[in-house]
Amino acid sequence: MEIKTYHQATTLLDAYETLNKDPKNVIIGGGLWLKHANQNVNTLIDLSQLGLNQITEEKDDIVVGAMVTIRDFETNPLIHQLASGMLYLGTNQIMGTGFRNMATIGGSIFGKYPFSDLITPLLALDTRLVFFMSGEMSLLEYIEKKGKLNDILVYIKIKKHAGKGYFKKVSNTQLAFSMLNVAIHYQHQQFKIVVGSRPGVAELAIEAMNHLNQAKSVTKDVIHEAVELMAKTTQFGDNEDATEGYRRELAKVYMKRGIEEVLV
Amino acid sequence: MKIKITLNQSIKEFDVQPDEFLLDTLRNHHVTSVKKGCDQSTCGVCTVLLDGKPVLSCSLLSVRADGHEVVTVDGIQDEIEKISDSFGHEGADQCGYCNTGLALTIYAMKRELKSPSDLDIKKYVVGNLCRCSGYEAQLKAIKRYLGEKL
């Protein structure tokens, strides 16, 4: 990859205008995937001087700037305590400390990486994204949006859920991509279940969630039925990390364990 | 592009390309204690401290270090002596290629974590790979450096 010029943005408007001047202009997050990118860049736009590296607390939300590093995110007490620490578990297992001191929340979400260990738990927690021009949208809406969004992710808003959470990453080593991850959030007798690294980007197991959420009582049989529904309705695939069938079986096991864990 | 970095307590000016990485800038200026390994953000041998935090210099654009403090093992010789002694005592060294990156990560960990457990230590240094040792001697050496009685 070749980068012709580097631009330190002075304002969000400056960054936005520079981004939209040329289709080969790109915003940099942590920059950890630069070496893997094939495209050449005319102007690389850096947001690191715009004060987007803060985590703040609002009445109902935790607001996380796009340039907050994964390490600062995982070690923040608000994040650490949220929903049984599911976001901490999701991020604490991403590569090593040096990597996480560089990778940013914005970069990790904007790329919609199919192996992401961050998107999966965030999706289970009703996360909303705030873009400079497009305004606020749900993480789910963003993931489902086709094509590239020529906008700047400014910060994300995570609901201050009091419920219980579960996160499981399955990989050969911590330095390997997940071959599967599962996140479950449970609050007010309502389940939110997300399966990621399928190897597609994370998605909600909607039919399984509906089955659990409409049940009068979450018995062993109901859990079994929900797990089977998830396995039937979620699309899995093959890649070098795992086969479709293996992923499906892993998802069944960890979804069951997760439900049992959040019910205790 | 001209950048200024406080490298091991002294201000240095470098002329860098927009797509140049800090690892290459440092090594091209004879700071060869910073090693090149996988060059893909994985192995940790290129670790330096940026404003006190371990980062991977193979993936940090040099322009992003402009105005920041960078520390390599050359800048903290006294502490490196202590880490080196601990490694020697526990027989945790073999080829030594990963040592400089690992030493900087351990140094940062000592300042960041209070009384880390074995698991905390393993999690903190997991991104610093060693292909010679089996990590057990390294863990003992790290604990010795942290002042634990073994």
Coordinates of C-alpha atoms in Angstrom, one line a residue:
Chain A
M1 CA 0.0 0.0 0.0
E2 CA 1.2 3.5 -0.8
I3 CA 0.1 6.6 1.0
K4 CA 0.7 9.8 -0.9
T5 CA -0.2 12.4 1.8
Y6 CA -1.0 12.4 5.4
H7 CA -3.5 14.9 6.8
Q8 CA -4.0 15.6 10.5
A9 CA -7.6 16.8 10.6
T10 CA -8.2 19.9 12.7
T11 CA -12.0 19.6 12.8
L12 CA -14.6 17.0 12.0
L13 CA -15.8 19.1 9.1
D14 CA -12.2 19.3 7.8
A15 CA -11.9 15.5 8.0
Y16 CA -15.3 15.0 6.3
E17 CA -14.6 17.4 3.5
T18 CA -11.1 15.8 2.9
L19 CA -12.7 12.4 2.9
N20 CA -15.2 13.3 0.3
K21 CA -12.8 15.1 -2.0
D22 CA -11.4 11.9 -3.4
P23 CA -12.6 8.3 -3.3
K24 CA -9.0 7.3 -2.6
N25 CA -8.9 9.3 0.6
V26 CA -9.3 7.2 3.8
I27 CA -9.6 7.8 7.5
I28 CA -7.2 5.9 9.7
G29 CA -8.2 4.3 13.0
G30 CA -5.5 2.3 14.7
G31 CA -3.8 1.6 11.4
L32 CA -3.2 -2.0 12.2
W33 CA -4.6 -3.3 9.0
L34 CA -2.8 -0.8 6.7
K35 CA -0.2 -3.4 5.7
H36 CA -2.9 -5.8 4.7
A37 CA -4.8 -3.3 2.5
N38 CA -4.4 -3.6 -1.3
Q39 CA -5.6 -0.1 -2.3
N40 CA -3.3 2.9 -2.6
V41 CA -4.4 6.0 -0.6
N42 CA -4.2 9.5 -1.8
T43 CA -4.7 11.2 1.5
L44 CA -4.8 9.4 4.9
I45 CA -6.9 11.4 7.4
D46 CA -6.0 11.2 11.0
L47 CA -8.6 12.1 13.7
S48 CA -6.3 11.7 16.7
Q49 CA -6.2 15.5 17.5
L50 CA -10.0 15.8 17.6
G51 CA -10.5 14.8 21.2
L52 CA -12.3 11.6 20.3
N53 CA -10.4 9.5 22.8
Q54 CA -12.7 10.0 25.8
I55 CA -15.2 7.8 27.5
T56 CA -18.0 9.7 29.3
E57 CA -21.1 8.8 31.2
E58 CA -24.6 10.1 30.4
K59 CA -27.8 9.3 32.2
D60 CA -28.7 6.2 30.2
D61 CA -25.5 5.7 28.1
I62 CA -21.8 5.2 28.1
V63 CA -20.4 7.4 25.3
V64 CA -17.2 6.2 23.7
G65 CA -15.2 8.3 21.3
A66 CA -14.2 6.6 18.0
M67 CA -10.5 7.1 18.8
V68 CA -10.6 5.4 22.2
T69 CA -8.2 2.5 22.1
I70 CA -9.4 -1.0 22.7
R71 CA -7.1 -1.2 25.8
D72 CA -8.5 2.1 27.3
F73 CA -12.0 0.7 26.5
E74 CA -11.5 -2.6 28.3
T75 CA -9.8 -1.1 31.3
N76 CA -12.5 1.6 31.9
P77 CA -14.4 0.8 35.0
L78 CA -17.8 1.6 33.4
I79 CA -17.1 -0.9 30.6
H80 CA -15.5 -3.4 32.9
Q81 CA -18.7 -3.6 35.1
L82 CA -21.3 -3.5 32.3
A83 CA -23.4 -6.6 31.9
S84 CA -21.2 -9.1 33.8
G85 CA -18.1 -7.7 32.0
M86 CA -19.2 -9.0 28.6
L87 CA -17.5 -6.1 26.7
Y88 CA -14.4 -6.6 28.8
L89 CA -14.3 -10.3 27.9
G90 CA -14.9 -9.4 24.2
T91 CA -12.0 -7.0 24.0
N92 CA -9.5 -8.4 26.5
Q93 CA -9.0 -11.4 24.3
I94 CA -8.1 -9.5 21.2
M95 CA -4.4 -10.0 20.3
G96 CA -1.8 -8.6 22.7
T97 CA -1.6 -5.4 24.8
G98 CA 0.6 -3.6 22.2
F99 CA -2.1 -4.3 19.6
R100 CA -4.9 -3.1 21.8
N101 CA -3.0 0.1 22.7
M102 CA -3.3 1.0 19.1
A103 CA -6.6 -0.5 17.7
T104 CA -9.5 2.0 18.1
I105 CA -13.1 1.4 18.8
G106 CA -14.1 3.4 15.7
G107 CA -11.8 1.5 13.4
S108 CA -12.9 -1.9 14.8
I109 CA -16.6 -1.1 14.2
F110 CA -16.4 0.9 10.9
G111 CA -14.7 -2.0 9.1
K112 CA -17.5 -4.4 9.9
Y113 CA -14.9 -7.1 10.3
P114 CA -16.4 -10.6 10.2
F115 CA -14.0 -11.9 12.8
S116 CA -14.7 -9.0 15.2
D117 CA -14.9 -9.8 18.9
L118 CA -16.2 -6.3 19.6
I119 CA -19.2 -6.1 17.4
T120 CA -20.7 -9.3 18.7
P121 CA -21.2 -8.1 22.4
L122 CA -21.9 -4.5 21.3
L123 CA -24.8 -5.8 19.2
A124 CA -26.2 -7.7 22.2
L125 CA -26.2 -4.4 24.1
D126 CA -28.3 -2.2 21.7
T127 CA -25.3 0.0 20.8
R128 CA -25.9 3.1 18.7
L129 CA -23.4 4.8 16.4
V130 CA -23.2 8.5 15.9
F131 CA -21.8 9.7 12.5
F132 CA -20.8 13.2 11.7
M133 CA -23.3 13.7 8.8
S134 CA -25.6 10.7 8.9
G135 CA -26.4 11.2 12.6
E136 CA -27.4 8.4 14.9
M137 CA -28.2 4.8 13.8
S138 CA -28.2 1.5 15.5
L139 CA -25.2 -0.8 15.1
L140 CA -27.5 -3.4 13.6
E141 CA -28.7 -0.9 10.9
Y142 CA -25.1 0.0 10.1
I143 CA -24.0 -3.6 9.8
E144 CA -26.9 -4.3 7.5
K145 CA -26.2 -1.2 5.3
K146 CA -24.7 -2.2 2.0
G147 CA -21.8 -0.3 0.5
K148 CA -19.3 2.1 1.9
L149 CA -20.5 5.0 4.1
N150 CA -18.5 8.1 3.3
D151 CA -19.0 9.5 6.7
I152 CA -17.1 9.7 10.0
L153 CA -18.0 7.6 13.0
V154 CA -17.6 10.1 15.9
Y155 CA -18.7 8.1 18.9
I156 CA -20.8 5.1 20.0
K157 CA -23.4 5.0 22.7
I158 CA -23.8 1.9 24.8
K159 CA -26.9 1.6 27.0
K160 CA -26.1 1.3 30.7
H161 CA -27.7 -2.1 31.0
A162 CA -28.0 -3.7 34.4
G163 CA -28.7 -7.1 33.1
K164 CA -26.4 -10.2 32.9
G165 CA -24.1 -10.8 30.0
Y166 CA -22.1 -13.7 28.5
F167 CA -19.4 -13.7 25.9
K168 CA -17.4 -16.6 24.5
K169 CA -14.6 -16.4 21.9
V170 CA -13.5 -19.7 20.3
S171 CA -10.1 -19.6 18.7
N172 CA -7.0 -21.7 18.6
T173 CA -4.9 -19.1 20.4
Q174 CA -5.6 -15.5 21.7
L175 CA -3.6 -14.2 18.7
A176 CA -5.8 -16.1 16.2
F177 CA -9.1 -14.8 14.8
S178 CA -12.2 -16.2 16.4
M179 CA -13.6 -19.2 14.6
L180 CA -16.9 -18.3 16.4
N181 CA -18.1 -16.0 19.1
V182 CA -21.3 -15.8 21.0
A183 CA -22.7 -13.0 23.1
I184 CA -25.9 -13.1 25.2
H185 CA -27.5 -10.4 27.2
Y186 CA -30.4 -11.0 29.6
Q187 CA -32.5 -8.3 31.3
H188 CA -36.1 -8.1 32.3
Q189 CA -36.7 -11.7 31.2
Q190 CA -35.6 -10.8 27.7
F191 CA -32.7 -12.4 25.8
K192 CA -30.6 -10.9 23.1
I193 CA -28.4 -13.5 21.4
V194 CA -25.7 -12.7 18.9
V195 CA -23.5 -15.1 16.9
G196 CA -20.4 -13.8 15.3
S197 CA -17.4 -14.9 13.2
R198 CA -19.7 -17.3 11.5
P199 CA -17.4 -16.4 9.5
G200 CA -19.7 -13.5 8.4
V201 CA -20.2 -10.4 10.5
A202 CA -22.2 -10.9 13.7
E203 CA -26.0 -11.3 13.5
L204 CA -28.9 -11.7 15.9
A205 CA -30.4 -15.1 16.4
I206 CA -33.9 -13.6 16.1
E207 CA -36.0 -16.7 16.0
A208 CA -34.2 -18.3 18.9
M209 CA -34.5 -15.0 20.9
N210 CA -38.3 -14.8 20.2
H211 CA -38.7 -18.4 21.2
L212 CA -37.0 -17.8 24.6
N213 CA -38.6 -14.4 25.1
Q214 CA -42.2 -15.7 24.5
A215 CA -41.8 -18.8 26.6
K216 CA -43.8 -18.8 29.9
S217 CA -40.8 -20.4 31.6
V218 CA -37.3 -21.0 30.3
T219 CA -37.1 -24.7 30.9
K220 CA -34.4 -27.1 29.6
D221 CA -36.7 -28.1 26.7
V222 CA -37.3 -24.4 25.8
I223 CA -33.5 -23.8 25.8
H224 CA -32.9 -26.9 23.6
E225 CA -35.6 -25.7 21.1
A226 CA -34.1 -22.2 21.0
V227 CA -30.6 -23.6 20.4
E228 CA -31.9 -25.8 17.6
L229 CA -33.7 -22.8 16.1
M230 CA -30.5 -20.8 16.2
A231 CA -28.6 -23.6 14.5
K232 CA -31.3 -23.9 11.8
T233 CA -31.7 -20.2 11.0
T234 CA -28.2 -18.9 11.4
Q235 CA -25.9 -19.0 8.4
F236 CA -22.5 -20.5 9.0
G237 CA -19.7 -21.0 6.6
D238 CA -16.3 -22.6 6.0
N239 CA -12.9 -20.9 6.1
E240 CA -9.3 -21.9 7.1
D241 CA -10.2 -21.6 10.8
A242 CA -13.2 -24.0 10.9
T243 CA -15.9 -25.7 8.9
E244 CA -19.5 -24.8 8.7
G245 CA -20.6 -27.9 10.6
Y246 CA -18.0 -27.4 13.4
R247 CA -19.1 -23.8 13.8
R248 CA -22.7 -24.8 14.1
E249 CA -22.0 -27.4 16.8
L250 CA -19.8 -24.9 18.7
A251 CA -22.6 -22.3 18.5
K252 CA -25.1 -24.7 19.9
V253 CA -22.9 -25.6 22.8
Y254 CA -21.9 -22.1 23.8
M255 CA -25.4 -20.6 23.3
K256 CA -26.8 -23.3 25.7
R257 CA -24.0 -22.6 28.2
G258 CA -24.5 -18.9 27.9
I259 CA -28.2 -19.0 28.5
E260 CA -27.7 -21.2 31.5
E261 CA -25.1 -18.8 32.8
V262 CA -27.2 -15.7 32.6
L263 CA -30.2 -17.4 34.2
V264 CA -28.3 -18.2 37.4
Chain B
M1 CA 7.6 15.2 6.2
K2 CA 9.5 16.4 9.2
I3 CA 8.6 15.0 12.6
K4 CA 9.9 15.5 16.1
I5 CA 10.0 12.6 18.6
T6 CA 11.3 12.6 22.1
L7 CA 13.4 9.4 21.7
N8 CA 14.8 8.1 24.9
Q9 CA 14.7 11.5 26.6
S10 CA 16.2 13.5 23.7
I11 CA 14.4 15.3 21.0
K12 CA 15.1 13.9 17.5
E13 CA 14.0 15.2 14.2
F14 CA 13.3 12.7 11.3
D15 CA 12.3 13.2 7.7
V16 CA 9.8 10.5 7.0
Q17 CA 7.4 9.4 4.2
P18 CA 3.6 9.3 4.9
D19 CA 3.6 5.5 4.6
E20 CA 6.7 4.9 6.7
F21 CA 6.4 2.9 9.9
L22 CA 8.2 3.8 13.1
L23 CA 10.1 0.5 13.2
D24 CA 11.8 1.4 9.9
T25 CA 12.4 5.0 10.9
L26 CA 14.1 3.9 14.1
R27 CA 16.2 1.1 12.5
N28 CA 17.2 3.3 9.6
H29 CA 18.6 5.7 12.2
H30 CA 20.6 2.9 13.9
V31 CA 18.2 2.3 16.8
T32 CA 18.6 -1.4 16.2
S33 CA 17.5 -2.6 19.6
V34 CA 14.0 -2.5 18.1
K35 CA 13.6 -5.7 16.1
K36 CA 11.7 -6.6 13.0
G37 CA 9.8 -9.9 13.3
C38 CA 6.5 -10.7 11.7
D39 CA 6.0 -7.1 10.5
Q40 CA 2.2 -7.8 10.7
S41 CA 1.2 -6.6 14.2
T42 CA 1.4 -10.0 15.8
C43 CA 4.7 -11.1 17.3
G44 CA 5.6 -8.1 19.5
V45 CA 9.3 -8.0 18.9
C46 CA 9.0 -4.5 17.5
T47 CA 7.4 -3.2 20.7
V48 CA 8.4 0.3 21.9
L49 CA 6.8 2.5 24.5
L50 CA 4.7 5.4 23.1
D51 CA 3.9 7.8 25.9
G52 CA 4.6 5.0 28.3
K53 CA 2.4 2.4 26.7
P54 CA 3.6 -0.6 24.7
V55 CA 2.8 -0.4 21.0
L56 CA 3.8 -2.2 17.9
S57 CA 6.2 0.0 16.0
C58 CA 5.9 -2.2 12.8
S59 CA 2.3 -0.9 12.5
L60 CA 2.6 2.6 13.8
L61 CA 3.0 5.2 11.1
S62 CA 6.0 7.4 12.0
V63 CA 3.9 10.6 11.5
R64 CA 1.7 9.5 14.3
A65 CA 4.6 9.5 16.7
D66 CA 5.2 13.2 15.9
G67 CA 5.2 15.2 19.2
H68 CA 5.2 12.0 21.3
E69 CA 7.6 10.3 23.6
V70 CA 9.1 7.0 22.4
V71 CA 11.2 4.8 24.6
T72 CA 13.3 1.8 23.6
V73 CA 15.4 -0.4 25.8
D74 CA 18.2 2.0 25.3
G75 CA 16.3 4.7 27.2
I76 CA 15.8 2.6 30.4
Q77 CA 19.1 0.9 30.9
D78 CA 18.9 0.5 34.6
E79 CA 15.5 -1.3 34.5
I80 CA 16.6 -3.4 31.6
E81 CA 19.6 -4.5 33.7
K82 CA 17.2 -5.7 36.3
I83 CA 15.0 -7.5 33.8
S84 CA 18.0 -9.0 32.2
D85 CA 19.3 -10.3 35.5
S86 CA 15.9 -11.9 36.3
F87 CA 15.9 -13.6 32.9
G88 CA 19.5 -14.8 33.4
H89 CA 18.7 -16.1 36.8
E90 CA 15.7 -18.2 35.6
G91 CA 17.4 -19.3 32.4
A92 CA 14.6 -17.6 30.4
D93 CA 16.9 -16.5 27.5
Q94 CA 17.8 -18.4 24.4
C95 CA 18.3 -16.5 21.2
G96 CA 17.3 -13.2 22.8
Y97 CA 15.6 -11.8 19.7
C98 CA 12.3 -11.3 21.4
N99 CA 13.8 -9.9 24.6
T100 CA 13.9 -6.2 23.9
G101 CA 10.2 -6.1 23.0
L102 CA 9.2 -8.3 25.9
A103 CA 11.3 -6.3 28.3
L104 CA 9.5 -3.1 27.4
T105 CA 6.1 -4.8 27.8
I106 CA 7.1 -6.1 31.2
Y107 CA 8.4 -2.6 32.2
A108 CA 5.1 -1.1 31.2
M109 CA 3.2 -3.8 33.0
K110 CA 5.0 -3.2 36.2
R111 CA 3.9 0.4 36.1
E112 CA 0.3 -0.4 35.0
L113 CA -0.7 -3.4 37.1
K114 CA -0.6 -3.7 40.9
S115 CA 0.2 -7.2 42.2
P116 CA -0.7 -9.0 39.0
S117 CA -1.6 -12.7 39.2
D118 CA 0.0 -15.3 36.9
L119 CA -3.0 -15.0 34.6
D120 CA -2.8 -11.2 34.6
I121 CA 0.9 -11.5 33.6
K122 CA 0.2 -14.0 30.9
K123 CA -2.6 -11.9 29.5
Y124 CA -0.5 -8.8 29.5
V125 CA 2.5 -10.3 27.6
V126 CA 0.5 -12.7 25.4
G127 CA 1.4 -10.5 22.3
N128 CA 5.1 -11.0 22.8
L129 CA 5.9 -14.3 21.2
C130 CA 9.0 -16.4 22.0
R131 CA 9.9 -19.3 19.8
C132 CA 12.8 -20.6 21.9
S133 CA 11.4 -20.9 25.4
G134 CA 8.3 -22.6 26.7
Y135 CA 7.3 -19.4 28.5
E136 CA 7.5 -21.0 32.0
A137 CA 11.0 -19.7 32.7
Q138 CA 9.9 -16.3 31.4
L139 CA 7.0 -16.2 33.7
K140 CA 9.3 -17.0 36.6
A141 CA 11.7 -14.3 35.5
I142 CA 8.9 -11.7 35.2
K143 CA 7.7 -12.6 38.7
R144 CA 11.3 -12.3 40.0
Y145 CA 11.6 -8.8 38.4
L146 CA 8.2 -7.8 39.9
G147 CA 9.7 -8.6 43.3
E148 CA 7.9 -11.8 44.1
K149 CA 9.5 -14.4 46.3
L150 CA 9.8 -17.6 44.3

